[in-house]
GROMACS .gro file of C-alpha atoms in nm:
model
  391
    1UNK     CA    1   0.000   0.000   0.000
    2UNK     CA    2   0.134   0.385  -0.045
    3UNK     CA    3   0.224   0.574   0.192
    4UNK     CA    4  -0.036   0.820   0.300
    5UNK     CA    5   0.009   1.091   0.593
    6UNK     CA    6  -0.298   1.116   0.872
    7UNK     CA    7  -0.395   1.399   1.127
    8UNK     CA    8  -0.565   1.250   1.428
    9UNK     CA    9  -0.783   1.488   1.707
   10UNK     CA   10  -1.004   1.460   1.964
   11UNK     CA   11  -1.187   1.212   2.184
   12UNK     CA   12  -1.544   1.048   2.022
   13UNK     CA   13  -1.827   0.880   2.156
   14UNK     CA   14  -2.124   0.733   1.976
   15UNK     CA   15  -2.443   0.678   2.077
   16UNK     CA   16  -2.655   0.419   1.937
   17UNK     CA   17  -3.006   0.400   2.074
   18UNK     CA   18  -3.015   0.501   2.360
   19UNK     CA   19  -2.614   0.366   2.432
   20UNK     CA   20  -2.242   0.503   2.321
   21UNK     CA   21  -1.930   0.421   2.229
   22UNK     CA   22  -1.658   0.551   2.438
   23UNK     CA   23  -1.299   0.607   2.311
   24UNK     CA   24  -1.078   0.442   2.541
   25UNK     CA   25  -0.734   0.408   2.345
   26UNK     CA   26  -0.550   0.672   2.565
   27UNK     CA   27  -0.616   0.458   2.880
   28UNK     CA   28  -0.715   0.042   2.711
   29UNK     CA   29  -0.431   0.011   2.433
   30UNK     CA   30  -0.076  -0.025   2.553
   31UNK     CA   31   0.176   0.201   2.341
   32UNK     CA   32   0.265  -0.045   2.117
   33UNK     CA   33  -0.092   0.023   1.963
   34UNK     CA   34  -0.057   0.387   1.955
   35UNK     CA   35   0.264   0.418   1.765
   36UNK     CA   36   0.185   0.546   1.440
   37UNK     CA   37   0.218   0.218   1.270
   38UNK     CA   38   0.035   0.019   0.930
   39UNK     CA   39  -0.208  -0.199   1.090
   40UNK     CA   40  -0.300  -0.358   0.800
   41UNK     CA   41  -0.576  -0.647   0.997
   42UNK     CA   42  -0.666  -0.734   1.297
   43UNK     CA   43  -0.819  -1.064   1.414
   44UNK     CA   44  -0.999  -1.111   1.749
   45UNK     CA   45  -0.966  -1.409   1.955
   46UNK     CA   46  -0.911  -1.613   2.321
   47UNK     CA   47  -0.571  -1.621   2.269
   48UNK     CA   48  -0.432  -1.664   2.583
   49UNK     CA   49  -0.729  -1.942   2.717
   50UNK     CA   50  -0.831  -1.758   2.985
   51UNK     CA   51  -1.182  -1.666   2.881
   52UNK     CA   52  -1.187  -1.316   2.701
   53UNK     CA   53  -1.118  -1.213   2.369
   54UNK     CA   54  -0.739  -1.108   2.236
   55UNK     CA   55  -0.619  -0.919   1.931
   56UNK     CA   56  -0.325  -1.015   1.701
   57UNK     CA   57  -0.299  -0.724   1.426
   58UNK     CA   58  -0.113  -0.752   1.157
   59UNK     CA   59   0.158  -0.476   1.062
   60UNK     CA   60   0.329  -0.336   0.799
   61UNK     CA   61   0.711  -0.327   0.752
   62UNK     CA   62   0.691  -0.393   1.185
   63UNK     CA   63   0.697  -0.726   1.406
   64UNK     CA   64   0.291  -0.796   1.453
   65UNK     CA   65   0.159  -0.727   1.742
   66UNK     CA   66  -0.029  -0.923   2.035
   67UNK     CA   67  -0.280  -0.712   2.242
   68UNK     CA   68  -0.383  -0.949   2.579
   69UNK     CA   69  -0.701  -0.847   2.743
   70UNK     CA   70  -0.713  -0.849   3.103
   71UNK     CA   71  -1.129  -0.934   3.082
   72UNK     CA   72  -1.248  -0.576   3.087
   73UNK     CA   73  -1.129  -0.447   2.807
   74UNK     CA   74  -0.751  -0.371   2.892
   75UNK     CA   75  -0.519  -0.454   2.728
   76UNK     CA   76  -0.116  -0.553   2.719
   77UNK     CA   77   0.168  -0.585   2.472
   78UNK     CA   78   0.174  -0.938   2.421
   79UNK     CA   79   0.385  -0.909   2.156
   80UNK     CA   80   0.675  -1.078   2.305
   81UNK     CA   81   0.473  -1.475   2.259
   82UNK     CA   82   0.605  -1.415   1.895
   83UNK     CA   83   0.963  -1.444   1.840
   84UNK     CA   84   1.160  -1.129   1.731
   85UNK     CA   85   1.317  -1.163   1.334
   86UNK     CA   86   1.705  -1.213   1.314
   87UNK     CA   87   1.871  -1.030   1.053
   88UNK     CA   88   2.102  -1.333   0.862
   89UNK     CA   89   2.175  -1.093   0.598
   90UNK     CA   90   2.498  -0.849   0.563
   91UNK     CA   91   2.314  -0.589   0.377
   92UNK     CA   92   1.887  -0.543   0.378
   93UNK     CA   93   1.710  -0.688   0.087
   94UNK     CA   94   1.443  -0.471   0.122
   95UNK     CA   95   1.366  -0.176   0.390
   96UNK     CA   96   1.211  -0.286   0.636
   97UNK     CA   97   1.413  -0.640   0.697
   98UNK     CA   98   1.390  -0.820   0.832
   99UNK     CA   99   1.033  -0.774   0.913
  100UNK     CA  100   0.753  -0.823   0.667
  101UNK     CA  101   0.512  -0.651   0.451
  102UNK     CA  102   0.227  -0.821   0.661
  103UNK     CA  103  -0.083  -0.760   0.504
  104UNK     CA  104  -0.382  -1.004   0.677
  105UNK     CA  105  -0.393  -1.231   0.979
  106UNK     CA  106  -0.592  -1.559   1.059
  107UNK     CA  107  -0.593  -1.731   1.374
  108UNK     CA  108  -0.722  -2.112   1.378
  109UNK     CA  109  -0.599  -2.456   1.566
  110UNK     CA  110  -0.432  -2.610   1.215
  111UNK     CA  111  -0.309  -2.924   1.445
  112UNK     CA  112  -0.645  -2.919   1.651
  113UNK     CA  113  -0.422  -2.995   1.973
  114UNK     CA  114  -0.621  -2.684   2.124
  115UNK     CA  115  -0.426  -2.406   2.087
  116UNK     CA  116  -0.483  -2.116   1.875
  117UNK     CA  117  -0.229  -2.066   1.577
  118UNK     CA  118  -0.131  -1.745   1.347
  119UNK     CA  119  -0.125  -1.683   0.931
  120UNK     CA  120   0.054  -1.395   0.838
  121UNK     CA  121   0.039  -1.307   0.427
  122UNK     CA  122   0.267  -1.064   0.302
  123UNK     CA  123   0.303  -0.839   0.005
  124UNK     CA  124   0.566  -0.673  -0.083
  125UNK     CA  125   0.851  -0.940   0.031
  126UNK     CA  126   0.664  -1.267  -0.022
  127UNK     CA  127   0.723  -1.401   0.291
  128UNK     CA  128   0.383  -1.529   0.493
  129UNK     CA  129   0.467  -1.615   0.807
  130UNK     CA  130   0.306  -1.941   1.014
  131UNK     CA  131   0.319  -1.948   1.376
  132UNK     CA  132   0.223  -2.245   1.591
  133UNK     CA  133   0.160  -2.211   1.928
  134UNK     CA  134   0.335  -2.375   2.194
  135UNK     CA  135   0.191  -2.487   2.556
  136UNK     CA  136   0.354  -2.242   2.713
  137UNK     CA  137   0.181  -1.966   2.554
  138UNK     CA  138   0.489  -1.860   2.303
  139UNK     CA  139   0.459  -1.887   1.900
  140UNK     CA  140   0.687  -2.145   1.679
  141UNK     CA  141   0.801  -1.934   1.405
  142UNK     CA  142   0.722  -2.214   1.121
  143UNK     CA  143   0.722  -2.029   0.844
  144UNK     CA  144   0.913  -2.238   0.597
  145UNK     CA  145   0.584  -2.491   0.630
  146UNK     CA  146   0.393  -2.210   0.458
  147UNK     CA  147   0.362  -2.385   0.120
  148UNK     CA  148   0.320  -2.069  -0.097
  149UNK     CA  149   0.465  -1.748  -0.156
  150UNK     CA  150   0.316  -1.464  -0.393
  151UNK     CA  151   0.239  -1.109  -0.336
  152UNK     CA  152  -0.044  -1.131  -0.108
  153UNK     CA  153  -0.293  -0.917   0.067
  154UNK     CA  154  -0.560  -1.174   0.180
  155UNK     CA  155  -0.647  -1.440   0.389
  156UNK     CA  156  -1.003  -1.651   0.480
  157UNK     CA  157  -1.053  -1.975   0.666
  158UNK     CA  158  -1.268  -2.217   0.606
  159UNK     CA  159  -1.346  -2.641   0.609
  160UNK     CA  160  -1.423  -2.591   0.259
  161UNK     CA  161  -1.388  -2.894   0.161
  162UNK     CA  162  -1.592  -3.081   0.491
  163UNK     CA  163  -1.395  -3.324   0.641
  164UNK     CA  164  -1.327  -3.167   0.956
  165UNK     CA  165  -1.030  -2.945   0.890
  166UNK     CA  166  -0.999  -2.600   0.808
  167UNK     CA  167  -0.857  -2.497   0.509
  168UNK     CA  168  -0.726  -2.179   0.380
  169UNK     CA  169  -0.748  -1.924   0.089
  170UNK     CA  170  -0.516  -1.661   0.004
  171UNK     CA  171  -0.538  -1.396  -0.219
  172UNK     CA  172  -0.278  -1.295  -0.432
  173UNK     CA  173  -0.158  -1.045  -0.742
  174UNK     CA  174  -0.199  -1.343  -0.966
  175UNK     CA  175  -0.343  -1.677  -0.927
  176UNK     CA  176  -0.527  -1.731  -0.536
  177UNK     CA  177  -0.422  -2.046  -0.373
  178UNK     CA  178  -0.602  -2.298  -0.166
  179UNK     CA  179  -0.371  -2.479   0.110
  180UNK     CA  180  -0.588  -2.753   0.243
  181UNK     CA  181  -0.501  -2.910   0.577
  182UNK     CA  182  -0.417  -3.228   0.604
  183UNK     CA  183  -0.440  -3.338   0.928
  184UNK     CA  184  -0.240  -3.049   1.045
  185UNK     CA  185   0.009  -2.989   0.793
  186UNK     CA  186  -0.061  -2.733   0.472
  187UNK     CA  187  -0.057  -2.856   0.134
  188UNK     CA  188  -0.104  -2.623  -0.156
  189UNK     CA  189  -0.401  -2.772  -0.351
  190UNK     CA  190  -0.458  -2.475  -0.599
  191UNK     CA  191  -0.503  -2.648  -0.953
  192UNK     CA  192  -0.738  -2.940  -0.792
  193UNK     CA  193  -0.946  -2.646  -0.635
  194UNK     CA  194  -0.938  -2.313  -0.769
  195UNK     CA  195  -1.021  -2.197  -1.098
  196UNK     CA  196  -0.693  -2.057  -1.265
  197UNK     CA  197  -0.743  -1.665  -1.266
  198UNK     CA  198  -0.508  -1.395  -1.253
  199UNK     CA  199  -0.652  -1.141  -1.036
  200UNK     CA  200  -0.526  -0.817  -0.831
  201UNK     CA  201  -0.714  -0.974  -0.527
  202UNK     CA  202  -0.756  -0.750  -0.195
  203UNK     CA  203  -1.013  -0.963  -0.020
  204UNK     CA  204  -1.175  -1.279  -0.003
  205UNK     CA  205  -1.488  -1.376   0.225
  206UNK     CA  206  -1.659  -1.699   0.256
  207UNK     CA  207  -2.095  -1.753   0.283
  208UNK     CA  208  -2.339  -1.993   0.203
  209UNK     CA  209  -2.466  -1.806  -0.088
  210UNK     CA  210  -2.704  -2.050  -0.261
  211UNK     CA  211  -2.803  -2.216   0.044
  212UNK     CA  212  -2.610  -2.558   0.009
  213UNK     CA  213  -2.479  -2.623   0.333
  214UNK     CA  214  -2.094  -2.551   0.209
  215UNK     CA  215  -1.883  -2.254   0.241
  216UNK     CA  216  -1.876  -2.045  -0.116
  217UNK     CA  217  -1.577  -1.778  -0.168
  218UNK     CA  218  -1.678  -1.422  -0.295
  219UNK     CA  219  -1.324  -1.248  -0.433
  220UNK     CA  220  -1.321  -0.892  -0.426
  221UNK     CA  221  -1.049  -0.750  -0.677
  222UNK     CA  222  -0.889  -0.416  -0.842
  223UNK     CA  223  -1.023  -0.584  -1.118
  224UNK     CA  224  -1.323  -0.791  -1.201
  225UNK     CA  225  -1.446  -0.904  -0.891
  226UNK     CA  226  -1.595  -1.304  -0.826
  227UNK     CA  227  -1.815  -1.524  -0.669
  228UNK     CA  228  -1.663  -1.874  -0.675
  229UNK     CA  229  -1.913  -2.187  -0.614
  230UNK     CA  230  -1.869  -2.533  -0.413
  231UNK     CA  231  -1.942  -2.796  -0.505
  232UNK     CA  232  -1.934  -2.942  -0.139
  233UNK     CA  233  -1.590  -3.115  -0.161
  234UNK     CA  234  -1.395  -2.796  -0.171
  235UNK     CA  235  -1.393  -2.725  -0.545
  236UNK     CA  236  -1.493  -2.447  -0.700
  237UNK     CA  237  -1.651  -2.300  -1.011
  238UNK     CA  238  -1.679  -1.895  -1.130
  239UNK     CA  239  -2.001  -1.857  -1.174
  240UNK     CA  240  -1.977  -1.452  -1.125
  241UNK     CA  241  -2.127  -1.403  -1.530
  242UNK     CA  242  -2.415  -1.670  -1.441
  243UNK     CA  243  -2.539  -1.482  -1.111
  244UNK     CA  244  -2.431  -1.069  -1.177
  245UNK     CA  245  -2.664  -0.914  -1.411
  246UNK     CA  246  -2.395  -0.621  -1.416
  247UNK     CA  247  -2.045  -0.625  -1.470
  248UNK     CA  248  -1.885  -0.495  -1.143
  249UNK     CA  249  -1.527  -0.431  -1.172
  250UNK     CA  250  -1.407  -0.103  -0.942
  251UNK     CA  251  -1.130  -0.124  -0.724
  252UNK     CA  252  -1.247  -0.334  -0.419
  253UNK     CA  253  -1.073  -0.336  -0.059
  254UNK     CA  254  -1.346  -0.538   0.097
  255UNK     CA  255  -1.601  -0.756  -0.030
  256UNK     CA  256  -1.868  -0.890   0.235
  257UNK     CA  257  -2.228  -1.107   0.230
  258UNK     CA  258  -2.498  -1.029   0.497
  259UNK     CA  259  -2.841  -1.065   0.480
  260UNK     CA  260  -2.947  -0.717   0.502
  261UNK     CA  261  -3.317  -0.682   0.388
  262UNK     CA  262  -3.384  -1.039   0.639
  263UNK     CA  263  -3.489  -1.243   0.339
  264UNK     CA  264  -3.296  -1.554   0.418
  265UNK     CA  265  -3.021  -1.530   0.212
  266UNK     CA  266  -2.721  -1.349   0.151
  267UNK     CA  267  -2.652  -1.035  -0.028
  268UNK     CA  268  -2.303  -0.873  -0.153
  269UNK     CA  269  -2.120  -0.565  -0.083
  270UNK     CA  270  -1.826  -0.457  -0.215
  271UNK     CA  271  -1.627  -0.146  -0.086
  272UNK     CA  272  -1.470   0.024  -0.345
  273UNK     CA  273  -1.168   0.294  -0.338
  274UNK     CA  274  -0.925   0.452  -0.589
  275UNK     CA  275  -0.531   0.416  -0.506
  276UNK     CA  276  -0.401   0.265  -0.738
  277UNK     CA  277  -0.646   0.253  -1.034
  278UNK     CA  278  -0.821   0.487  -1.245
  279UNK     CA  279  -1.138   0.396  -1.128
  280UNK     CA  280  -1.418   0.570  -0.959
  281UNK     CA  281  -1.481   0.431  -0.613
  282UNK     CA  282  -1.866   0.375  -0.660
  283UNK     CA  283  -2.001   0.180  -0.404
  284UNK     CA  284  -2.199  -0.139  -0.497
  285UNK     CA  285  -2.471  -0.359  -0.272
  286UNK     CA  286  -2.604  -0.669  -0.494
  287UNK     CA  287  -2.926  -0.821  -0.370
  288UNK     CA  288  -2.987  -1.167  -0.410
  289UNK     CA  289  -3.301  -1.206  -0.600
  290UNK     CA  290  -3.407  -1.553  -0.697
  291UNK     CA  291  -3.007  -1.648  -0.714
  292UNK     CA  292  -2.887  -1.352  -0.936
  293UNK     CA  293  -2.728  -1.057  -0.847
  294UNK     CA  294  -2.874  -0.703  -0.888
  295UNK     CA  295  -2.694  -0.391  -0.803
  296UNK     CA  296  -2.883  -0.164  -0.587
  297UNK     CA  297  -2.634   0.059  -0.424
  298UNK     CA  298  -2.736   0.351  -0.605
  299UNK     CA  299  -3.087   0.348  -0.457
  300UNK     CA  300  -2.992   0.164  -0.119
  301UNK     CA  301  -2.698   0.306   0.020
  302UNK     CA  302  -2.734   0.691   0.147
  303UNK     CA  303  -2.395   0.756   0.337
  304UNK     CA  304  -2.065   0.948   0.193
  305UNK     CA  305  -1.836   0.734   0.051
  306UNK     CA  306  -1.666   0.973  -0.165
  307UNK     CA  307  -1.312   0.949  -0.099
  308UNK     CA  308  -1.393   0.563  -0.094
  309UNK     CA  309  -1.370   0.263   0.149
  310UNK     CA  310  -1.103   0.045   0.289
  311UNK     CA  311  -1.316  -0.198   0.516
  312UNK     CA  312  -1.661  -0.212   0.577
  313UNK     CA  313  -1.837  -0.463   0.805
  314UNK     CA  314  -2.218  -0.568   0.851
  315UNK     CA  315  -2.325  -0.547   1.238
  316UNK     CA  316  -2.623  -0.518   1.403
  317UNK     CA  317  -2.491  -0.213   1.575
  318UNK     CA  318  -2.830  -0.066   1.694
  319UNK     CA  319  -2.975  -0.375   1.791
  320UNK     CA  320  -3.313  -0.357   1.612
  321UNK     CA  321  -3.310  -0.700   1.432
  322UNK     CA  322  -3.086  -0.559   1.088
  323UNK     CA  323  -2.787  -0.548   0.971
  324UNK     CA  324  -2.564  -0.255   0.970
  325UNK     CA  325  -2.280  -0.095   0.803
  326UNK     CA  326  -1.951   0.021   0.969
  327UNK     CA  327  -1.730   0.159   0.714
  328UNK     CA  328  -1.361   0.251   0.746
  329UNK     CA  329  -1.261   0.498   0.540
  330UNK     CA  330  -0.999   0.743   0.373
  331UNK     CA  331  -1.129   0.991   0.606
  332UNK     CA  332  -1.272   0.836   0.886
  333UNK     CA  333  -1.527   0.603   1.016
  334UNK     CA  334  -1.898   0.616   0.934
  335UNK     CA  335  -2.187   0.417   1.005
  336UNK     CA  336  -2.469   0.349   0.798
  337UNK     CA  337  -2.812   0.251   0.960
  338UNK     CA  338  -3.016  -0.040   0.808
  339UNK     CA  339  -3.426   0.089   0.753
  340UNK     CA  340  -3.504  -0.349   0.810
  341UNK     CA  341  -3.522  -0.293   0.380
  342UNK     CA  342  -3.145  -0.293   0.318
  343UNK     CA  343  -3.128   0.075   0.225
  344UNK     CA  344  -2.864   0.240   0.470
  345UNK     CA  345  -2.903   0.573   0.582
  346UNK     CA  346  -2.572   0.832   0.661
  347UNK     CA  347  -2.611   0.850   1.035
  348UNK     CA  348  -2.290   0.913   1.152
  349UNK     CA  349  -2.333   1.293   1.287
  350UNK     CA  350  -2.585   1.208   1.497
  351UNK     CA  351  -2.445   0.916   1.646
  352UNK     CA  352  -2.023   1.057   1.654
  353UNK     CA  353  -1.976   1.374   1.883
  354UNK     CA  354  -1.680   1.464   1.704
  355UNK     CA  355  -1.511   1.319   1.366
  356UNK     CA  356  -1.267   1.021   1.367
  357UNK     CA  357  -1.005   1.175   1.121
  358UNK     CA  358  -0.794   0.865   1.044
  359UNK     CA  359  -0.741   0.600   0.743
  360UNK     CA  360  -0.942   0.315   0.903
  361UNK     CA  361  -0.798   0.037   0.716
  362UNK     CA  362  -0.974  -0.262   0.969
  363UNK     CA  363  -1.291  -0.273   1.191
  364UNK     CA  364  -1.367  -0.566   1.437
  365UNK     CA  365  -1.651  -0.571   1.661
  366UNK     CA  366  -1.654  -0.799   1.962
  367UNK     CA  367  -1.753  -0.799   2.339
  368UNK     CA  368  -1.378  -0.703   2.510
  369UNK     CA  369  -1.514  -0.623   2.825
  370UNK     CA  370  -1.778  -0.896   2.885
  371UNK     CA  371  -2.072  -0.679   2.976
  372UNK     CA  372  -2.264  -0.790   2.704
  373UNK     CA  373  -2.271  -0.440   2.464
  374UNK     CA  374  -2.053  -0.420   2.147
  375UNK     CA  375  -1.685  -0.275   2.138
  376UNK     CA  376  -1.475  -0.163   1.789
  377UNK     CA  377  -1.138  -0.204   1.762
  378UNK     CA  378  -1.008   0.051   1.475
  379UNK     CA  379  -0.655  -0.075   1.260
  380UNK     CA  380  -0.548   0.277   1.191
  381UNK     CA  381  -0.311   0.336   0.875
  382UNK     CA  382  -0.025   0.598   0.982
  383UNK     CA  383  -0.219   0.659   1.322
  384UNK     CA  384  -0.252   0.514   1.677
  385UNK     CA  385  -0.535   0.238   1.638
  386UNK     CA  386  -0.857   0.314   1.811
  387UNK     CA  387  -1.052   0.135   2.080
  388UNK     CA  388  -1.435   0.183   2.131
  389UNK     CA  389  -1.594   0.055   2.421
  390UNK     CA  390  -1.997  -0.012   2.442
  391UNK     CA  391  -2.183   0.193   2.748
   0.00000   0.00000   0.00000
């Protein structure tokens, strides 16, 4: 990604029906999350066993980081559970060395011997990183058991192919790959599984789209973007010029399915931007309608999105039954309210007291604090990240 320069001011709180978010980074987030770092993703999980919910982000150019949550939202560098790199080189290969361009993270139990382990995919460098997890609570730097290497900027999980272990998908500048696991070990399993597309992939999100029972892949690209079938043992077919009635091919950060007008199955948004194409960053929601694909954003979605979106995420933020919009974007973070009909209305002023001015490349809701009312954790680019608790 390019460097871009960020301003950040003030102190926000939102209030959603009734309740707010409260912006606790100055006092929650140790400084290792306030340095004005690339947070590229962040993934949220029990890390550490001891019944609340962790966050390993993934970070440009630095070592990743581990945030450990004390159970009410407080968190500590954990960082130190993954090893530090060692420079084997006289002179750097590339800048940063010998960190990585870490783009996305995934955490899953590969060997299923109950501890959480860590995917790292990497641009720039093509280095993704595996880390398994150790009893003592430390990371295994395994990397050279990570079977590909490509210029990469995504990552999804999935037991694609049912038989009881997760598999993953990364997407790359060029053809994605499919690493299945067998019985803990990765095995690259691309030409059995994946069509054989060259892409500019940025994202990659997994649904039950036609209502199968299996996991389906929807690709969202600076190109054309696609929505990739199973068959139910893990293979898959584009069938993006059966289902879209429109050609959709913007330059997509994040591509996501939700239900969002409560019809029972899923619909498509992609969140569009424009770095490093010439194209305009228009916003597109596809509704499922009898198993095709029709663009509605035009008519649905009612929020600025002008300078264009990095992440967007569908959460019932209001709690009223519907699925809304968070969106991280050039300028900030926004929130668009689902009517129950799937059109989203701009409601950020009324909910934010003041502006967050910051490129919001990640957001990740989840319950840090255990009192049962949504937090946001913000992956900031050039910026402190952000922490939101519910009130």
């Amino acid at each position: 990604m390019k460097q871009l320069i960020v301003f950040i001011t003030g102190i926000y709180c939102l209030n959603i029906s009734g309740q707010s978010l409260r912006e606790v980074s100055s006092t929650h987030l140790p400084e290792i999350a306030k340095k004005p770092y690339n947070s590229m993703d962040a993934s949220i999980a029990d890390i550490d066993t001891d019944g609340d919910l962790d966050i390993v982000i993934a970070v440009e150019f630095y070592k990743n980081i581990i945030l450990l949550n004390d159970g009410e939202g407080n968190f500590k560098d954990g960082s130190s559970r993954l090893p530090d790199k060692i420079a084997v080189a006289n002179t750097k290969p590339y800048q940063y060395y010998p960190y990585h361009d870490s783009e996305d993270v995934t955490l899953e139990d590969i060997d299923k011997d109950g501890l959480l382990d860590m995917l790292f995919v990497t641009e720039d460098d093509k280095t993704n990183e595996l880390y398994l997890q150790q009893k003592n609570g430390t990371f295994k730097d395994v990397s050279d058991q990570f079977p590909v290497a490509n210029v990469s900027n995504a990552l999804i999980k999935g037991d694609f192919d049912s038989d009881g272990w997760v598999d993953f998908i990364v997407g790359n500048n060029g053809q994605n790959n499919y690493l299945k696991n067998n019985k803990g070990v990765l095995v690259d399993d691309t030409n059995k599984r994946l069509p054989i597309i060259f892409d500019v992939t940025q994202d990659v999100e997994v649904g039950d789209y036609d209502n199968d029972g299996d996991l389906d892949v929807l690709v969202g690209n600076e190109d054309d973007n696609r929505l990739l079938q199973n068959n139910g043992k893990g293979v898959f077919t584009d069938v993006t010029e059966q289902l879209f009635k429109s050609g959709i091919s913007e330059e997509t950060r994040e591509a996501d399915f939700a239900d969002i007008d409560n019809d029972g199955d899923l619909d498509i948004y992609f969140a569009n931007v424009m770095m490093f194409t010439k194209k305009s960053p228009i916003q597109r929601l596809l509704i499922n309608e009898n198993g095709k694909y029709t663009d509605k954003g035009a008519e649905q979605l009612k929020f600025n999105a002008i300078s264009g979106l990095l992440d967007a995420d569908f959460y019932d933020i209001d709690n009223d039954g519907d699925q809304d919009l968070l969106l991280g974007k050039l300028d900030g973070f926004s929130i668009g309210i689902n009517n129950g009909k799937g059109v989203f209305e701009e409601r950020t002023n009324t909910f934010l007291q003041q502006p967050i001015n910051t490129i919001i490349v990640d957001i990740e809701v989840a319950d840090f604090n255990k009192d049962g009312k949504p937090d946001i954790y913000l992956a900031c680019f050039r910026g402190p990240d952000k922490l939101l608790l519910g009130q």
